[in-house]
CSV table of C-alpha atoms in Angstrom, one decimal:
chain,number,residue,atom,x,y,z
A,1,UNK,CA,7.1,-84.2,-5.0
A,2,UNK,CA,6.0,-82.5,-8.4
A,3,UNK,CA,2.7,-81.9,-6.8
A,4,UNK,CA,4.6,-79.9,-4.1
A,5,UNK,CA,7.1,-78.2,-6.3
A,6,UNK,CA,4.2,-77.3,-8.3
A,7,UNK,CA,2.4,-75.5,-5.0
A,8,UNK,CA,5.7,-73.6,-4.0
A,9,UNK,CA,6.0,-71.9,-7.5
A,10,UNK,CA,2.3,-70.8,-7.4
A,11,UNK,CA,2.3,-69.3,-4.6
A,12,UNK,CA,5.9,-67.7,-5.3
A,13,UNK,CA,4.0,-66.2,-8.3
A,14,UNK,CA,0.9,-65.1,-6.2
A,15,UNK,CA,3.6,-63.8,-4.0
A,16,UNK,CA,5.5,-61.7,-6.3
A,17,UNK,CA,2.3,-60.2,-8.1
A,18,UNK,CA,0.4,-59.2,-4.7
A,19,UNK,CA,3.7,-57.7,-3.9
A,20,UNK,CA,4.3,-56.1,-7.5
A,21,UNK,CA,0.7,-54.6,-7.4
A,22,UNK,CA,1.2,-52.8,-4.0
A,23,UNK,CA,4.3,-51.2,-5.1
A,24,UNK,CA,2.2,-50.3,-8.0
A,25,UNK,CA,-0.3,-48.5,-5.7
A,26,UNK,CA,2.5,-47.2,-3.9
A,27,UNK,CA,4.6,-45.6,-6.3
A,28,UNK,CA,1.7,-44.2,-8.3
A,29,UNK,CA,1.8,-40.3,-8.0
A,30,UNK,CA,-0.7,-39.7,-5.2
A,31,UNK,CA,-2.9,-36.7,-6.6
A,32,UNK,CA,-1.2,-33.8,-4.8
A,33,UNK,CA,-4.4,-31.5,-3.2
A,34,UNK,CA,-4.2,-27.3,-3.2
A,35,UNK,CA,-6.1,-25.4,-1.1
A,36,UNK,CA,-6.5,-21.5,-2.7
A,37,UNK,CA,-8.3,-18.7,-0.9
A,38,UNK,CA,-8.3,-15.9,-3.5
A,39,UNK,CA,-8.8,-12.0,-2.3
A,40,UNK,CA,-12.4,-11.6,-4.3
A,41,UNK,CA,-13.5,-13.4,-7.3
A,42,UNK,CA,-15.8,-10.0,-7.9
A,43,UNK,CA,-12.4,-8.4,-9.7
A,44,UNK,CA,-11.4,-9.5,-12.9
A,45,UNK,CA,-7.8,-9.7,-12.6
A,46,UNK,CA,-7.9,-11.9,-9.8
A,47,UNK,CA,-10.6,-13.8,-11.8
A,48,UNK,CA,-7.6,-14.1,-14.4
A,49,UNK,CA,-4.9,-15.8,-12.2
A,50,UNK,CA,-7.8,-18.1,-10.9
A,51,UNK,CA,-8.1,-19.0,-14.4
A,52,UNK,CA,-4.7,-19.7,-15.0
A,53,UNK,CA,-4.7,-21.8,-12.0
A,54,UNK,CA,-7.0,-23.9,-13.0
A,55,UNK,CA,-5.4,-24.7,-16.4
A,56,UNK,CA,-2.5,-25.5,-15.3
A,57,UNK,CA,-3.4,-27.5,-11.8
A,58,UNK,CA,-5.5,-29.6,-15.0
A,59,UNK,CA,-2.6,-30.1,-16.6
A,60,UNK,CA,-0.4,-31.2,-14.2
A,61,UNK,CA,-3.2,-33.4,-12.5
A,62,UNK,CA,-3.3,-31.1,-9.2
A,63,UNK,CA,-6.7,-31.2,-7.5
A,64,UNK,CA,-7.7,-27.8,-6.4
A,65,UNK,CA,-10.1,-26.0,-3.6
A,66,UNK,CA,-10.8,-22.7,-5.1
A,67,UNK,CA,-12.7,-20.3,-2.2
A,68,UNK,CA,-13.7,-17.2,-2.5
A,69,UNK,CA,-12.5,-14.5,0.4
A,70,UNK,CA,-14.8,-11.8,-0.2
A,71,UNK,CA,-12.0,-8.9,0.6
A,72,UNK,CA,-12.9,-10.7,4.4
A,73,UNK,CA,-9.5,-11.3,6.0
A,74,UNK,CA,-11.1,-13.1,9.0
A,75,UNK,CA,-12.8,-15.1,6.5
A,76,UNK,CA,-9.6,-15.9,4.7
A,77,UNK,CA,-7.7,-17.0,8.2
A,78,UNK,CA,-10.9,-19.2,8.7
A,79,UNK,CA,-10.7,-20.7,5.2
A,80,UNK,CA,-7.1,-21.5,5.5
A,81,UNK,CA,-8.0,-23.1,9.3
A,82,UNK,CA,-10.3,-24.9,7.2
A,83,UNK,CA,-7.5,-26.3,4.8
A,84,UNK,CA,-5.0,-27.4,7.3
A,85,UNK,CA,-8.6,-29.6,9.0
A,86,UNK,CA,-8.6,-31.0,5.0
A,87,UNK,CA,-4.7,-31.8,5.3
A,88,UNK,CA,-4.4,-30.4,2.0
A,89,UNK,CA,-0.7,-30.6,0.7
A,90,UNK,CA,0.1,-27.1,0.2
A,91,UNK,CA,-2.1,-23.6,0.2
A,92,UNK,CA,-1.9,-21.0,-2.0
A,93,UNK,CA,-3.0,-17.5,-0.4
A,94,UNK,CA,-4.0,-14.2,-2.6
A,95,UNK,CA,-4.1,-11.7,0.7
A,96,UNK,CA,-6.7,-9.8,1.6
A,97,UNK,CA,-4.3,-7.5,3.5
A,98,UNK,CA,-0.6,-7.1,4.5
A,99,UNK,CA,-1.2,-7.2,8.9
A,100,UNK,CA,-4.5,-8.8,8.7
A,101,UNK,CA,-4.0,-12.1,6.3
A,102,UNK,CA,-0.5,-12.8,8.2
A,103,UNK,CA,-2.2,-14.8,11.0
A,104,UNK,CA,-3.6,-17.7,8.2
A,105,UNK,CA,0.2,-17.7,7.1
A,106,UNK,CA,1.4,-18.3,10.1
A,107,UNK,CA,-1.3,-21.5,11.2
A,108,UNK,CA,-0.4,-23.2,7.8
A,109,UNK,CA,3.5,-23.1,8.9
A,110,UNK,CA,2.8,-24.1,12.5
A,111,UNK,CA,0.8,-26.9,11.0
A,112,UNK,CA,3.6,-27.5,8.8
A,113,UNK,CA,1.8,-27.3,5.6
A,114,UNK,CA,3.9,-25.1,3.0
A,115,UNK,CA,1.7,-21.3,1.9
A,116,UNK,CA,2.5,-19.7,-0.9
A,117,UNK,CA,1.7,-15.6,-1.3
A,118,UNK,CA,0.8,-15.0,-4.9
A,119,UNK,CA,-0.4,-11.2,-6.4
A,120,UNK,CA,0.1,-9.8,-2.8
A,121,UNK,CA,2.3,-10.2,-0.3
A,122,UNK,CA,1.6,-10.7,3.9
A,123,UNK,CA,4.4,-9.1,7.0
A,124,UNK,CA,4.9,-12.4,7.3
A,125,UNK,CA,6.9,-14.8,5.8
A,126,UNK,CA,5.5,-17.4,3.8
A,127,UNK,CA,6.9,-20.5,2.2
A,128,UNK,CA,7.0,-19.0,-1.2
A,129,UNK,CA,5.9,-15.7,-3.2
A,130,UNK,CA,4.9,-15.6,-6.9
A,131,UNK,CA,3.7,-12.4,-8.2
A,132,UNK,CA,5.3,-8.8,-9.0
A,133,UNK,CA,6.7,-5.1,-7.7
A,134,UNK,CA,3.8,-3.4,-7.3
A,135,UNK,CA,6.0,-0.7,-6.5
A,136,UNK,CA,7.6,-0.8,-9.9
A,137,UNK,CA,4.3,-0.7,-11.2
A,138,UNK,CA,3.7,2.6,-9.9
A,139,UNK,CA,7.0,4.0,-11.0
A,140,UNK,CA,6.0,3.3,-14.1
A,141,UNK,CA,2.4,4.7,-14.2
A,142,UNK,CA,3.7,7.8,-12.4
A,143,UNK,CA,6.3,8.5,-14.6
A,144,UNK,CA,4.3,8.0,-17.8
A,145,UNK,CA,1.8,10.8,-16.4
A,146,UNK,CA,5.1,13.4,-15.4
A,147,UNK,CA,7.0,12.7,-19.3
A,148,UNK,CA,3.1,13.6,-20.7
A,149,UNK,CA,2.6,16.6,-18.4
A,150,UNK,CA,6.8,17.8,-18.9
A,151,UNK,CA,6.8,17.4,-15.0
A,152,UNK,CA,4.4,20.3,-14.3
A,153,UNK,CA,1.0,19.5,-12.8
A,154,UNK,CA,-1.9,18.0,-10.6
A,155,UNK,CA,-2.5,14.3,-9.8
A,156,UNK,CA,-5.2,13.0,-8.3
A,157,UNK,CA,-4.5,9.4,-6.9
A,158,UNK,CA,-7.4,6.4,-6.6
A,159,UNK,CA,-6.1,3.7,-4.1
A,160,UNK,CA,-6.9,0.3,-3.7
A,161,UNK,CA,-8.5,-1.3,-0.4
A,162,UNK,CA,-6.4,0.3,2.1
A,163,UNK,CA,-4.1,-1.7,3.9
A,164,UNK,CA,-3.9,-4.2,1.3
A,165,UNK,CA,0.0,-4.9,-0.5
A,166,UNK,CA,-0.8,-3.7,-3.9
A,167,UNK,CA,-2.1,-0.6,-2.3
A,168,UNK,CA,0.2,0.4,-0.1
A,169,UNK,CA,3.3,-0.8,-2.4
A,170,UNK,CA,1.9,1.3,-5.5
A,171,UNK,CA,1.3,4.3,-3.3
A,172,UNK,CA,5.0,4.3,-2.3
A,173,UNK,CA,6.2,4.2,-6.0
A,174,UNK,CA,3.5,6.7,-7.2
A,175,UNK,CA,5.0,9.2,-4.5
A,176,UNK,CA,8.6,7.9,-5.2
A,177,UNK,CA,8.6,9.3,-8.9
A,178,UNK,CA,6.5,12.6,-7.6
A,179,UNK,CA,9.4,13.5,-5.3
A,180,UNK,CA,11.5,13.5,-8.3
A,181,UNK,CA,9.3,16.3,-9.6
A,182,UNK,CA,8.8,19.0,-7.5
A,183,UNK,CA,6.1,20.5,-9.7
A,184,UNK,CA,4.0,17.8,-10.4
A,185,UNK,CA,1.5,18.0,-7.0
A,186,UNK,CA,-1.0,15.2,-5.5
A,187,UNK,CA,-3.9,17.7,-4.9
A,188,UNK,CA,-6.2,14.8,-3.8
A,189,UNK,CA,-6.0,10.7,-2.9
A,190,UNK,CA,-8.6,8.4,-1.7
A,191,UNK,CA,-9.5,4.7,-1.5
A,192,UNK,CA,-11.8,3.2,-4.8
A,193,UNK,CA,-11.4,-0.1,-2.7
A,194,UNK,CA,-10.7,-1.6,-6.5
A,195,UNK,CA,-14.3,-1.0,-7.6
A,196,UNK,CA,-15.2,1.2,-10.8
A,197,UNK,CA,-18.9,2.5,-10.0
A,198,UNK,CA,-17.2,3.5,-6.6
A,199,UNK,CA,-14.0,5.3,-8.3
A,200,UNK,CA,-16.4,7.0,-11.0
A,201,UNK,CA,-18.4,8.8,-7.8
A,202,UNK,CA,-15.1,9.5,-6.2
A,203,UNK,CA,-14.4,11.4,-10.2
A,204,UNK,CA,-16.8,12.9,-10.0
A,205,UNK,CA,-16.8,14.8,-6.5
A,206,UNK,CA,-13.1,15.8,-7.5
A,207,UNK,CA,-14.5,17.1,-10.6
A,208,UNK,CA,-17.3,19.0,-8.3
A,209,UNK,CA,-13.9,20.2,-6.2
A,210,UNK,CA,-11.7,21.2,-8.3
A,211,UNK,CA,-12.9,21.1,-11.9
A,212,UNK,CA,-10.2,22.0,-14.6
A,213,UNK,CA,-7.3,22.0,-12.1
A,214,UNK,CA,-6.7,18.4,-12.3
A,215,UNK,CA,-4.5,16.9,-15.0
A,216,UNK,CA,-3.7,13.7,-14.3
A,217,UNK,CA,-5.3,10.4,-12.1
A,218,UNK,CA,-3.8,7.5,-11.4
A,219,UNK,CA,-5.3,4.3,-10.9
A,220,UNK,CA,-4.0,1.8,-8.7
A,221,UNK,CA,-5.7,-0.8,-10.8
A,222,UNK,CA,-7.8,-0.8,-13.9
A,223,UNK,CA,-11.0,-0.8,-12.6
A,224,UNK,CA,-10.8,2.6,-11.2
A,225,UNK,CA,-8.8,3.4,-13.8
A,226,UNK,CA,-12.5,3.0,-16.2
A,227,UNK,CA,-14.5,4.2,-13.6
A,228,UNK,CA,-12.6,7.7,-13.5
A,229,UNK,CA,-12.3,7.6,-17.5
A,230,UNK,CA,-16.3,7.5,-17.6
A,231,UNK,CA,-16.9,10.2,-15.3
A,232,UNK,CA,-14.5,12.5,-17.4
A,233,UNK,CA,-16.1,11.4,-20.6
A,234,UNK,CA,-19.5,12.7,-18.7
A,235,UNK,CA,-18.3,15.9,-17.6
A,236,UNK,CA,-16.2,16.8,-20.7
A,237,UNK,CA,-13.2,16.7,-19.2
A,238,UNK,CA,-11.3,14.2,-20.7
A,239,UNK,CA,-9.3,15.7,-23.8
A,240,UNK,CA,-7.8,17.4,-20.5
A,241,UNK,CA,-6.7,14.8,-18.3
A,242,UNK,CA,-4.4,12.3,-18.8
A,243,UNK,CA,-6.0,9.0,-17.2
A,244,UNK,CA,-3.5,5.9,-16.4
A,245,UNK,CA,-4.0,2.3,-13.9
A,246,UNK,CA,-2.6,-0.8,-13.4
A,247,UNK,CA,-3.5,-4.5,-14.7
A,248,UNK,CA,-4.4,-4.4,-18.4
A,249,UNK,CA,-7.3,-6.4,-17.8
A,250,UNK,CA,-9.7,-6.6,-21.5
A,251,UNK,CA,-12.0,-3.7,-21.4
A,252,UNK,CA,-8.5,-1.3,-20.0
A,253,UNK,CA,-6.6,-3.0,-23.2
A,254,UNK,CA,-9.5,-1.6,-25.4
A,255,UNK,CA,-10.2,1.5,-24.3
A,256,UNK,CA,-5.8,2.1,-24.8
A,257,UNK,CA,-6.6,1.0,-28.2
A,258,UNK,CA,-9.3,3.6,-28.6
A,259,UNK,CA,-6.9,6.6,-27.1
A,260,UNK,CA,-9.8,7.1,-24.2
A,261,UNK,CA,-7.6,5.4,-21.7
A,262,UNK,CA,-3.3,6.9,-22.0
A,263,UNK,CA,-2.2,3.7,-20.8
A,264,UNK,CA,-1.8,0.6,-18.4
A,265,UNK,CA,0.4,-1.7,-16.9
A,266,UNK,CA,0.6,-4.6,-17.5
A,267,UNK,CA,0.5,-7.4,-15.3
A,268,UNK,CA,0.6,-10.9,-16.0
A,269,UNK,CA,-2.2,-13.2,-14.7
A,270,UNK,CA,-1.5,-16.0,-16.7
A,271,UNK,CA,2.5,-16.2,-15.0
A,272,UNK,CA,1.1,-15.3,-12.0
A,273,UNK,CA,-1.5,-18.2,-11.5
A,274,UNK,CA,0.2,-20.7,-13.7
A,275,UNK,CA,3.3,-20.1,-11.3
A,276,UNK,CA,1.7,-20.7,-8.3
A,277,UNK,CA,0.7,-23.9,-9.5
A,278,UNK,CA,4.0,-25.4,-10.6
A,279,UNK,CA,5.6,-23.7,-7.4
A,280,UNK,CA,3.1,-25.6,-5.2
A,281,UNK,CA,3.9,-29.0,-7.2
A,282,UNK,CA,7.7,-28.8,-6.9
A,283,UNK,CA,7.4,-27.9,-2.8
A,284,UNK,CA,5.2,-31.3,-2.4
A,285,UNK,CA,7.1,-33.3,-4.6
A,286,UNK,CA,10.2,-31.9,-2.7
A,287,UNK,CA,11.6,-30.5,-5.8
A,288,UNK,CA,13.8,-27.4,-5.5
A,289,UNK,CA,11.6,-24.1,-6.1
A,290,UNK,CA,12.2,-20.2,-6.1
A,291,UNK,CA,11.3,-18.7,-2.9
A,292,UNK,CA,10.4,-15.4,-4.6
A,293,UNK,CA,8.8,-15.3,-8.4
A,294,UNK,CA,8.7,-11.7,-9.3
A,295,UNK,CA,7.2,-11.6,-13.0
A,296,UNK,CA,8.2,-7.7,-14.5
A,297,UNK,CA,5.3,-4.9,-15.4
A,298,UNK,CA,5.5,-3.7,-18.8
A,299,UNK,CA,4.1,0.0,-19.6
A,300,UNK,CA,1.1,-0.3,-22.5
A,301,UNK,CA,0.5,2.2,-24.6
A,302,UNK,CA,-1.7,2.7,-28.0
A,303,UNK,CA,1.9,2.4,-29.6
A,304,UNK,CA,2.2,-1.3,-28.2
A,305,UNK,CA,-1.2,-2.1,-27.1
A,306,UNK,CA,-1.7,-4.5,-30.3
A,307,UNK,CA,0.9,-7.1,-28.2
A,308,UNK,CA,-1.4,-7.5,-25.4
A,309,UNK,CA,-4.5,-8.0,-27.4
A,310,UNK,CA,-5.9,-11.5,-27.7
Protein backbone atom coordinates (compact mmCIF):
# COMPACT_ATOMS: atom_id res chain seq x y z
CA UNK A 1 0.00 0.00 0.00
CA UNK A 2 2.88 2.53 0.73
CA UNK A 3 4.55 1.14 -2.33
CA UNK A 4 1.37 2.28 -4.27
CA UNK A 5 0.79 5.54 -2.58
CA UNK A 6 4.34 6.21 -3.21
CA UNK A 7 3.66 5.54 -7.26
CA UNK A 8 0.47 7.78 -7.32
CA UNK A 9 2.38 10.88 -5.85
CA UNK A 10 5.26 10.50 -8.41
CA UNK A 11 3.55 10.48 -11.11
CA UNK A 12 1.06 13.32 -9.75
CA UNK A 13 4.48 15.21 -9.63
CA UNK A 14 5.69 14.14 -13.16
CA UNK A 15 2.17 15.15 -14.00
CA UNK A 16 2.03 18.58 -12.75
CA UNK A 17 5.66 19.52 -14.04
CA UNK A 18 5.09 18.15 -17.68
CA UNK A 19 1.99 20.22 -17.40
CA UNK A 20 3.74 23.31 -15.69
CA UNK A 21 6.50 23.22 -18.41
CA UNK A 22 4.05 23.36 -21.45
CA UNK A 23 2.21 26.26 -20.05
CA UNK A 24 5.71 27.60 -19.69
CA UNK A 25 6.21 27.17 -23.48
CA UNK A 26 2.95 28.37 -23.99
CA UNK A 27 2.77 31.53 -22.30
CA UNK A 28 6.27 32.58 -23.18
CA UNK A 29 5.98 35.75 -25.58
CA UNK A 30 6.28 34.07 -28.96
CA UNK A 31 8.89 36.42 -30.93
CA UNK A 32 6.43 38.52 -32.86
CA UNK A 33 7.94 38.64 -36.83
CA UNK A 34 7.78 42.19 -39.09
CA UNK A 35 8.04 42.12 -42.52
CA UNK A 36 9.30 45.93 -43.89
CA UNK A 37 9.61 46.79 -47.49
CA UNK A 38 11.23 50.33 -47.43
CA UNK A 39 10.86 52.79 -50.70
CA UNK A 40 14.92 52.73 -51.41
CA UNK A 41 17.67 52.21 -49.04
CA UNK A 42 19.81 54.47 -51.67
CA UNK A 43 18.24 57.77 -49.72
CA UNK A 44 19.44 58.70 -46.54
CA UNK A 45 16.39 59.67 -44.75
CA UNK A 46 14.80 56.51 -45.40
CA UNK A 47 18.20 54.89 -44.36
CA UNK A 48 17.39 56.88 -40.98
CA UNK A 49 13.90 55.43 -40.14
CA UNK A 50 15.35 51.93 -41.15
CA UNK A 51 17.76 52.68 -38.48
CA UNK A 52 15.45 53.52 -35.98
CA UNK A 53 13.59 50.45 -36.72
CA UNK A 54 16.09 48.40 -36.07
CA UNK A 55 16.80 49.78 -32.58
CA UNK A 56 13.87 49.66 -31.39
CA UNK A 57 12.49 46.12 -32.96
CA UNK A 58 16.09 45.09 -30.79
CA UNK A 59 14.75 46.44 -28.03
CA UNK A 60 11.58 45.22 -27.84
CA UNK A 61 12.73 41.60 -29.10
CA UNK A 62 10.79 41.98 -32.62
CA UNK A 63 12.40 39.98 -35.36
CA UNK A 64 12.52 41.96 -38.49
CA UNK A 65 12.69 41.39 -42.56
CA UNK A 66 14.17 44.53 -43.84
CA UNK A 67 13.91 44.49 -48.01
CA UNK A 68 14.91 46.88 -50.10
CA UNK A 69 12.19 48.16 -52.91
CA UNK A 70 14.39 49.94 -55.16
CA UNK A 71 11.61 52.89 -55.96
CA UNK A 72 10.00 49.47 -57.87
CA UNK A 73 6.37 49.41 -56.82
CA UNK A 74 5.82 46.01 -58.56
CA UNK A 75 8.62 44.90 -56.68
CA UNK A 76 7.22 46.15 -53.43
CA UNK A 77 3.59 44.31 -54.10
CA UNK A 78 5.83 41.19 -54.87
CA UNK A 79 7.85 41.64 -51.59
CA UNK A 80 4.74 42.02 -49.50
CA UNK A 81 3.20 38.74 -51.59
CA UNK A 82 6.21 37.38 -50.32
CA UNK A 83 5.56 38.28 -46.57
CA UNK A 84 2.01 37.06 -46.31
CA UNK A 85 3.80 33.34 -47.98
CA UNK A 86 6.25 33.90 -44.57
CA UNK A 87 3.00 34.48 -42.30
CA UNK A 88 4.80 37.17 -40.84
CA UNK A 89 2.66 38.96 -37.97
CA UNK A 90 2.31 42.28 -39.24
CA UNK A 91 4.06 44.43 -42.41
CA UNK A 92 5.21 47.66 -42.32
CA UNK A 93 5.22 49.42 -45.87
CA UNK A 94 7.33 52.81 -46.82
CA UNK A 95 5.32 53.35 -50.43
CA UNK A 96 6.83 53.58 -53.44
CA UNK A 97 3.79 55.46 -54.74
CA UNK A 98 0.28 56.57 -53.75
CA UNK A 99 -1.97 54.39 -56.81
CA UNK A 100 0.81 51.99 -57.46
CA UNK A 101 1.87 50.50 -53.82
CA UNK A 102 -2.12 50.29 -52.83
CA UNK A 103 -2.47 46.80 -54.37
CA UNK A 104 0.38 45.19 -51.70
CA UNK A 105 -1.96 46.93 -49.04
CA UNK A 106 -4.77 45.52 -50.06
CA UNK A 107 -3.32 41.53 -50.28
CA UNK A 108 -1.94 41.91 -46.67
CA UNK A 109 -5.70 42.91 -45.49
CA UNK A 110 -7.31 40.24 -47.63
CA UNK A 111 -4.80 37.91 -46.07
CA UNK A 112 -5.72 39.36 -42.82
CA UNK A 113 -2.35 40.29 -41.78
CA UNK A 114 -2.35 44.01 -40.27
CA UNK A 115 0.02 46.82 -42.84
CA UNK A 116 1.07 49.70 -41.53
CA UNK A 117 1.99 53.01 -43.98
CA UNK A 118 4.88 54.80 -42.40
CA UNK A 119 6.83 58.21 -44.24
CA UNK A 120 4.19 57.88 -47.10
CA UNK A 121 0.85 57.19 -47.40
CA UNK A 122 -1.09 54.70 -50.22
CA UNK A 123 -5.21 55.54 -51.72
CA UNK A 124 -5.77 52.94 -49.78
CA UNK A 125 -6.43 52.30 -46.43
CA UNK A 126 -4.12 50.59 -44.42
CA UNK A 127 -4.26 49.19 -40.88
CA UNK A 128 -2.25 51.97 -39.44
CA UNK A 129 -0.16 55.24 -40.64
CA UNK A 130 2.89 56.60 -38.78
CA UNK A 131 4.67 59.39 -40.29
CA UNK A 132 3.84 63.27 -41.03
CA UNK A 133 1.93 66.26 -43.21
CA UNK A 134 4.05 66.52 -45.95
CA UNK A 135 1.76 69.12 -46.92
CA UNK A 136 2.61 71.09 -43.76
CA UNK A 137 6.06 70.60 -44.65
CA UNK A 138 5.63 72.55 -47.68
CA UNK A 139 3.77 75.30 -46.09
CA UNK A 140 6.48 75.77 -44.18
CA UNK A 141 9.36 75.81 -46.72
CA UNK A 142 7.16 77.98 -49.01
CA UNK A 143 6.46 80.46 -46.67
CA UNK A 144 10.01 80.73 -45.33
CA UNK A 145 11.14 81.63 -49.05
CA UNK A 146 7.95 84.34 -49.54
CA UNK A 147 8.78 86.22 -45.64
CA UNK A 148 12.74 86.23 -47.20
CA UNK A 149 11.76 87.54 -50.65
CA UNK A 150 8.74 90.13 -48.90
CA UNK A 151 6.34 88.14 -51.14
CA UNK A 152 7.83 89.37 -54.52
CA UNK A 153 9.62 86.86 -56.72
CA UNK A 154 10.46 83.63 -58.81
CA UNK A 155 10.55 79.98 -57.52
CA UNK A 156 11.74 77.28 -59.11
CA UNK A 157 10.31 73.98 -57.61
CA UNK A 158 12.41 70.35 -57.66
CA UNK A 159 9.86 67.50 -57.02
CA UNK A 160 10.23 64.20 -55.73
CA UNK A 161 9.48 60.86 -57.83
CA UNK A 162 6.30 61.82 -59.29
CA UNK A 163 3.37 60.09 -58.17
CA UNK A 164 4.85 59.31 -55.01
CA UNK A 165 2.84 60.87 -51.44
CA UNK A 166 5.59 63.13 -50.31
CA UNK A 167 5.58 64.52 -53.74
CA UNK A 168 2.46 65.12 -54.55
CA UNK A 169 1.36 66.21 -50.86
CA UNK A 170 4.43 68.90 -50.69
CA UNK A 171 3.52 70.16 -54.10
CA UNK A 172 -0.01 71.05 -52.91
CA UNK A 173 1.26 73.01 -49.87
CA UNK A 174 4.17 74.65 -51.82
CA UNK A 175 1.32 76.06 -54.30
CA UNK A 176 -1.13 76.49 -51.28
CA UNK A 177 1.23 79.33 -49.64
CA UNK A 178 2.06 80.70 -53.42
CA UNK A 179 -1.62 81.50 -53.97
CA UNK A 180 -1.48 83.56 -50.95
CA UNK A 181 1.07 85.63 -52.79
CA UNK A 182 0.19 86.81 -55.94
CA UNK A 183 3.67 88.08 -56.79
CA UNK A 184 5.74 85.42 -55.81
CA UNK A 185 5.61 83.18 -59.40
CA UNK A 186 6.67 79.37 -60.05
CA UNK A 187 8.61 80.16 -63.34
CA UNK A 188 9.78 76.40 -63.54
CA UNK A 189 9.06 72.71 -61.74
CA UNK A 190 10.41 69.40 -62.54
CA UNK A 191 10.92 65.96 -61.04
CA UNK A 192 14.80 65.41 -59.21
CA UNK A 193 13.25 61.85 -58.46
CA UNK A 194 14.99 62.56 -54.85
CA UNK A 195 18.48 62.34 -56.24
CA UNK A 196 21.16 65.24 -55.82
CA UNK A 197 23.60 64.67 -59.02
CA UNK A 198 20.11 64.59 -60.94
CA UNK A 199 18.68 67.95 -59.23
CA UNK A 200 22.22 69.69 -59.60
CA UNK A 201 21.86 69.05 -63.69
CA UNK A 202 18.32 70.05 -63.50
CA UNK A 203 20.18 73.66 -61.65
CA UNK A 204 21.91 73.97 -63.81
CA UNK A 205 19.85 73.94 -67.13
CA UNK A 206 17.46 76.50 -65.23
CA UNK A 207 20.50 78.45 -64.66
CA UNK A 208 21.29 78.09 -68.63
CA UNK A 209 17.34 79.28 -69.00
CA UNK A 210 16.83 81.80 -67.03
CA UNK A 211 19.98 82.94 -65.24
CA UNK A 212 19.52 85.80 -62.65
CA UNK A 213 15.70 85.75 -62.79
CA UNK A 214 15.40 83.02 -60.28
CA UNK A 215 15.28 83.79 -56.64
CA UNK A 216 14.22 81.14 -54.88
CA UNK A 217 14.18 76.82 -55.22
CA UNK A 218 12.56 74.69 -53.26
CA UNK A 219 13.43 71.22 -52.56
CA UNK A 220 11.05 68.69 -51.96
CA UNK A 221 13.66 66.92 -49.97
CA UNK A 222 17.27 67.56 -48.95
CA UNK A 223 19.00 65.87 -51.42
CA UNK A 224 17.94 68.04 -54.19
CA UNK A 225 17.95 70.66 -51.91
CA UNK A 226 22.32 70.08 -51.95
CA UNK A 227 22.33 69.25 -55.38
CA UNK A 228 20.71 72.74 -56.48
CA UNK A 229 22.99 74.52 -53.66
CA UNK A 230 26.20 73.06 -55.59
CA UNK A 231 25.21 74.08 -58.88
CA UNK A 232 24.63 77.77 -57.66
CA UNK A 233 27.86 77.71 -55.71
CA UNK A 234 29.36 76.80 -59.39
CA UNK A 235 27.83 79.30 -61.29
CA UNK A 236 27.99 82.17 -58.71
CA UNK A 237 24.73 82.46 -58.12
CA UNK A 238 24.18 81.75 -54.79
CA UNK A 239 24.49 85.03 -52.67
CA UNK A 240 21.24 85.51 -54.92
CA UNK A 241 19.07 82.80 -54.39
CA UNK A 242 17.48 81.69 -51.47
CA UNK A 243 17.80 77.72 -51.46
CA UNK A 244 15.32 75.70 -49.00
CA UNK A 245 14.26 71.40 -48.77
CA UNK A 246 12.86 69.17 -46.68
CA UNK A 247 14.25 66.35 -44.18
CA UNK A 248 17.27 67.74 -42.25
CA UNK A 249 19.18 64.82 -42.98
CA UNK A 250 23.38 65.52 -41.69
CA UNK A 251 25.13 67.06 -44.60
CA UNK A 252 21.50 69.61 -45.10
CA UNK A 253 21.93 70.32 -41.04
CA UNK A 254 25.58 71.44 -41.87
CA UNK A 255 25.47 73.28 -44.68
CA UNK A 256 22.27 75.52 -42.48
CA UNK A 257 25.07 75.91 -40.07
CA UNK A 258 27.43 77.18 -42.66
CA UNK A 259 24.64 79.86 -44.08
CA UNK A 260 25.14 77.99 -47.72
CA UNK A 261 21.81 76.21 -47.27
CA UNK A 262 18.64 79.10 -45.81
CA UNK A 263 17.02 76.24 -44.19
CA UNK A 264 15.21 72.82 -43.82
CA UNK A 265 12.60 71.02 -42.37
CA UNK A 266 12.77 68.93 -40.19
CA UNK A 267 11.45 65.62 -40.14
CA UNK A 268 11.82 63.12 -37.66
CA UNK A 269 13.32 59.61 -38.57
CA UNK A 270 13.91 58.48 -35.38
CA UNK A 271 9.73 58.96 -34.29
CA UNK A 272 9.02 57.82 -37.48
CA UNK A 273 10.80 54.36 -37.52
CA UNK A 274 10.82 53.88 -33.81
CA UNK A 275 6.85 54.33 -34.16
CA UNK A 276 6.30 51.90 -36.56
CA UNK A 277 7.81 49.50 -34.42
CA UNK A 278 5.87 49.89 -31.23
CA UNK A 279 2.66 50.40 -33.52
CA UNK A 280 3.23 47.02 -35.06
CA UNK A 281 3.84 45.38 -31.40
CA UNK A 282 0.64 46.70 -29.82
CA UNK A 283 -1.59 45.50 -33.23
CA UNK A 284 -0.09 41.79 -32.63
CA UNK A 285 -0.25 41.78 -29.06
CA UNK A 286 -3.88 43.13 -29.60
CA UNK A 287 -3.11 46.23 -27.62
CA UNK A 288 -5.04 49.41 -28.48
CA UNK A 289 -2.86 51.58 -31.09
CA UNK A 290 -3.41 55.02 -32.95
CA UNK A 291 -4.62 54.55 -36.34
CA UNK A 292 -2.83 57.63 -37.55
CA UNK A 293 0.72 58.91 -35.88
CA UNK A 294 1.39 62.22 -37.46
CA UNK A 295 4.82 63.45 -35.80
CA UNK A 296 4.90 67.66 -36.57
CA UNK A 297 7.81 69.39 -39.08
CA UNK A 298 9.69 71.93 -37.44
CA UNK A 299 11.32 74.91 -39.76
CA UNK A 300 15.42 74.89 -39.15
CA UNK A 301 17.20 77.71 -39.47
CA UNK A 302 21.04 78.89 -38.73
CA UNK A 303 19.17 80.60 -35.69
CA UNK A 304 18.11 77.03 -34.30
CA UNK A 305 20.09 74.73 -36.30
CA UNK A 306 22.47 73.93 -33.10
CA UNK A 307 19.10 71.73 -31.72
CA UNK A 308 19.21 69.40 -34.47
CA UNK A 309 22.90 68.79 -34.47
CA UNK A 310 24.11 65.60 -32.97
Amino acid sequence: MKHLYSTLIITVFLFISCSQSKNAENSGDKKIKVGVTLLSMQNEFIVNISDEMNKKAEELGVELISVDAEHQPLKQIEQVESFIAQKVDVIIMNPCEVEASSPAVTKALAAKIPIINVNSATSTKPTAFVGSNDVESARIAMKFIADKLGGKGNVVMIHGFMGQAAQIQREQGAKEILKQYPDLKLIAHQTGEWDRAKSMDLMQNWIQSYGTKINAVFAQNDEMGLGALKALQDAGLKDKVIVVSIDAIADALQAVKKGSLDATVFQNAKQQGAGAIETAVKIAKGQPYEKELMIPFQLVTNENVGQFLK
